[in-house]
Amino acid sequence: MPVRPVSPLAIGGIVMATGLAGMVIGHAWGKGLRWGELISDMASSVGAELVAVSVTVLLIDRLADRREMVRLRQQLVREASSTDHGLALRAVLELDVRGFLADGALVGAPIGAANLHGIVLEGQDLHGSDLAGANLHRANLSRSNLRGCNLNGCDLSEAVIEMADLRGAHLQDARIDHADMAHALLRDTDLSGAGLAHSDLTEADLRGARLRGADLTGSVLDGVHLDSSTTWDATTRWPEGFSPGPVVVDEV
């Protein structure tokens, strides 16, 4: 006949009973069987043990909560990279509500090809993120930190990017037509082959930017900042009547 395993509850009961019996025997051996002192000693010992157990349980619970938050944050970042528009937007919204966005959940995150059409990420820190090929059509990225981001081939058409920090970002072959990029920081940004037609680049900082093959036809360049480090080639298309001035032309 097979032996049934002892349940954890039974083991706990046996251990507790053994411990209590040991306390009674130890007390009787050292002091005699005096019930008043025995109960007092047992109450003190049990009280101390309960405090220790409570602290341990609280610590374990806190660690479990922290692990769950880490797991949830990672899951939401993965969902934010989804090509499913509804899923991606819901994930970013929950990241924001839970305070994960403010804590930099998307900093350096690989969320390329994400469908974030119409997303509002105003003033968020996304520096170093991989958003290559992402759909950011009509997204609000004003005043956001996008330094060093990989935005190659992404769709930023009709997006609001005013006053955003895009220094050192990669926007090769990106679609950025009809976008609001006024006062954007685009220093050392690679805009090679990017479509910037009819975008507002009023007072944007394009010093050090690479504009080879970029299309800026119809764009507003009032007060735009260019210098000798800004480069373009013969295929770069400028707004009608705009003269880029005496800068070094990169024919490479």
XYZ file of C-alpha atoms in Angstrom:
252
model
C 0.000 0.000 0.000
C 1.546 3.335 -1.042
C 2.493 5.769 1.690
C 0.691 9.098 1.452
C 2.988 12.121 1.700
C 2.648 14.323 4.752
C 1.046 17.681 3.949
C 2.941 20.934 4.640
C 0.164 21.902 7.083
C 0.693 18.712 9.082
C 4.454 19.243 9.100
C 3.927 22.800 10.353
C 1.657 21.545 13.129
C 4.181 18.910 14.184
C 7.009 21.466 14.254
C 4.890 23.906 16.283
C 3.848 21.207 18.770
C 7.450 20.041 19.107
C 8.606 23.594 19.710
C 5.988 24.208 22.399
C 6.796 20.888 24.069
C 10.478 21.803 24.042
C 9.748 25.152 25.677
C 7.676 23.468 28.441
C 10.332 20.816 29.105
C 13.139 23.385 29.094
C 11.296 25.642 31.503
C 10.370 22.758 33.823
C 13.956 21.467 33.788
C 15.464 24.814 34.718
C 12.844 26.385 36.973
C 10.339 23.725 37.800
C 6.821 23.661 36.459
C 5.567 27.111 37.426
C 2.678 27.919 35.108
C 2.742 31.690 35.589
C 6.400 32.000 34.669
C 5.990 29.452 31.887
C 3.160 31.406 30.253
C 5.087 34.678 30.641
C 8.241 33.230 29.063
C 6.268 31.621 26.251
C 4.403 34.866 25.524
C 7.676 36.800 25.318
C 9.298 34.200 23.067
C 6.263 33.844 20.811
C 5.873 37.636 20.599
C 9.477 38.075 19.492
C 9.106 35.279 16.941
C 5.894 36.783 15.571
C 7.586 40.165 15.111
C 10.467 38.487 13.264
C 8.052 36.499 11.096
C 6.007 39.638 10.331
C 9.103 41.553 9.220
C 10.174 38.623 7.032
C 6.719 38.363 5.452
C 6.647 42.110 4.737
C 10.085 41.973 3.108
C 9.119 38.973 0.987
C 5.877 40.696 -0.027
C 7.742 43.888 -0.961
C 10.243 41.948 -3.057
C 7.394 40.095 -4.771
C 5.669 43.413 -5.566
C 8.903 44.808 -6.960
C 9.442 41.758 -9.164
C 5.860 42.056 -10.407
C 6.368 45.742 -11.258
C 9.558 44.923 -13.179
C 7.752 42.155 -15.062
C 4.791 44.450 -15.853
C 7.069 47.262 -17.007
C 8.963 44.933 -19.351
C 5.710 43.538 -20.715
C 4.290 47.009 -21.389
C 7.475 48.103 -23.181
C 7.209 45.008 -25.402
C 3.561 45.789 -26.116
C 4.456 49.403 -26.929
C 6.490 48.096 -29.875
C 3.468 46.292 -31.327
C 2.225 46.916 -34.852
C -1.275 46.671 -33.357
C -2.239 50.332 -32.958
C -4.662 49.800 -30.077
C -2.306 47.548 -28.126
C 0.655 49.909 -28.553
C -1.327 52.989 -27.472
C -2.808 51.190 -24.457
C 0.657 50.044 -23.384
C 2.123 53.556 -23.579
C -0.882 54.985 -21.723
C -0.455 52.454 -18.914
C 3.283 53.146 -18.779
C 2.401 56.802 -18.279
C -0.340 56.190 -15.678
C 1.926 53.944 -13.601
C 4.747 56.483 -13.700
C 7.016 54.229 -15.753
C 7.372 56.798 -18.545
C 8.548 59.446 -16.101
C 11.057 56.899 -14.787
C 12.484 56.475 -18.305
C 10.834 53.189 -19.302
C 11.288 53.965 -23.008
C 14.839 55.323 -22.740
C 16.907 53.197 -25.093
C 13.955 50.856 -25.660
C 13.825 48.797 -28.885
C 10.368 49.775 -30.113
C 11.054 49.979 -33.840
C 8.148 49.343 -36.242
C 5.676 50.294 -33.479
C 2.315 51.661 -34.599
C 2.081 54.800 -32.454
C 0.007 56.884 -34.828
C -1.333 59.908 -32.941
C 0.517 59.118 -29.700
C 1.068 61.960 -27.221
C 4.584 61.836 -25.780
C 4.982 65.529 -25.105
C 8.006 66.295 -22.947
C 8.951 62.633 -22.484
C 12.497 61.280 -22.285
C 13.049 58.812 -25.145
C 16.742 59.402 -25.772
C 18.599 56.531 -27.389
C 15.419 54.634 -28.287
C 15.218 52.507 -31.428
C 12.141 53.721 -33.307
C 13.322 52.756 -36.780
C 10.362 52.246 -39.087
C 7.835 53.293 -36.429
C 4.518 54.862 -37.394
C 4.496 58.230 -35.610
C 2.103 59.941 -37.997
C 0.500 62.925 -36.235
C 2.338 62.092 -33.009
C 2.924 64.853 -30.450
C 6.605 64.816 -29.520
C 6.981 68.482 -28.681
C 9.722 69.237 -26.153
C 10.620 65.540 -25.995
C 14.175 64.297 -25.554
C 14.958 62.262 -28.683
C 18.729 62.640 -28.591
C 20.552 59.850 -30.363
C 17.343 58.053 -31.321
C 17.232 55.745 -34.323
C 14.311 57.099 -36.347
C 15.488 55.862 -39.724
C 12.611 55.211 -42.101
C 9.933 56.221 -39.599
C 6.746 58.107 -40.468
C 6.640 61.480 -38.708
C 4.358 63.144 -41.228
C 2.131 65.834 -39.685
C 3.819 65.227 -36.328
C 4.355 67.965 -33.743
C 8.078 68.046 -32.958
C 8.456 71.689 -31.983
C 11.239 72.394 -29.485
C 12.134 68.684 -29.409
C 15.765 67.715 -28.815
C 16.886 65.553 -31.757
C 20.608 66.176 -31.491
C 22.585 63.304 -32.930
C 19.437 61.444 -33.978
C 19.244 59.318 -37.134
C 16.395 60.182 -39.498
C 17.644 58.764 -42.771
C 14.848 58.342 -45.327
C 12.284 59.337 -42.690
C 8.990 60.850 -43.775
C 8.621 64.188 -41.950
C 6.451 66.181 -44.353
C 3.904 68.732 -43.087
C 5.416 68.470 -39.597
C 5.777 71.227 -37.002
C 9.502 71.327 -36.213
C 9.774 74.951 -35.130
C 12.672 75.586 -32.738
C 13.677 71.909 -32.878
C 17.282 71.056 -31.992
C 18.633 69.131 -34.987
C 22.357 69.614 -34.463
C 24.441 66.750 -35.876
C 21.239 64.991 -36.936
C 21.368 62.730 -39.991
C 18.494 63.733 -42.274
C 19.941 62.164 -45.410
C 17.146 61.303 -47.821
C 14.475 62.541 -45.407
C 11.267 64.043 -46.767
C 10.718 67.394 -45.034
C 8.436 68.967 -47.632
C 6.052 71.639 -46.343
C 7.292 71.315 -42.758
C 7.746 74.271 -40.415
C 11.421 74.526 -39.442
C 11.245 78.089 -38.131
C 14.400 78.814 -36.107
C 15.319 75.130 -36.056
C 18.984 74.418 -35.299
C 20.462 72.514 -38.259
C 24.123 73.125 -37.488
C 26.088 69.996 -38.226
C 23.049 68.319 -39.780
C 23.467 66.064 -42.815
C 20.942 66.907 -45.529
C 22.207 64.938 -48.508
C 19.228 64.015 -50.667
C 16.738 65.618 -48.266
C 13.581 67.199 -49.686
C 12.746 70.563 -48.095
C 10.515 71.896 -50.867
C 7.777 74.143 -49.539
C 9.175 74.057 -46.007
C 9.378 77.159 -43.796
C 12.994 77.968 -42.936
C 12.609 81.411 -41.361
C 15.502 82.020 -38.980
C 16.839 78.492 -39.421
C 20.381 78.009 -38.092
C 22.905 76.693 -40.629
C 26.693 76.921 -40.571
C 29.757 75.469 -42.263
C 29.210 72.118 -40.566
C 25.791 71.657 -42.219
C 26.202 69.423 -45.267
C 24.141 68.609 -48.358
C 24.678 67.646 -51.982
C 23.256 68.409 -55.411
C 20.198 66.244 -54.764
C 19.105 68.267 -51.728
C 15.925 70.179 -52.569
C 15.368 73.587 -50.967
C 12.250 75.781 -50.832
C 11.799 78.024 -53.835
C 13.779 81.227 -53.399
C 15.712 79.994 -50.361
C 19.480 80.402 -50.399
C 21.358 78.274 -47.869
C 24.174 80.815 -47.795
C 27.951 80.463 -47.882
C 28.322 77.053 -46.310
C 30.483 74.114 -47.256
C 28.655 71.883 -49.719
C 29.242 68.167 -49.249
C 29.364 66.506 -52.657
C 30.373 63.081 -51.294
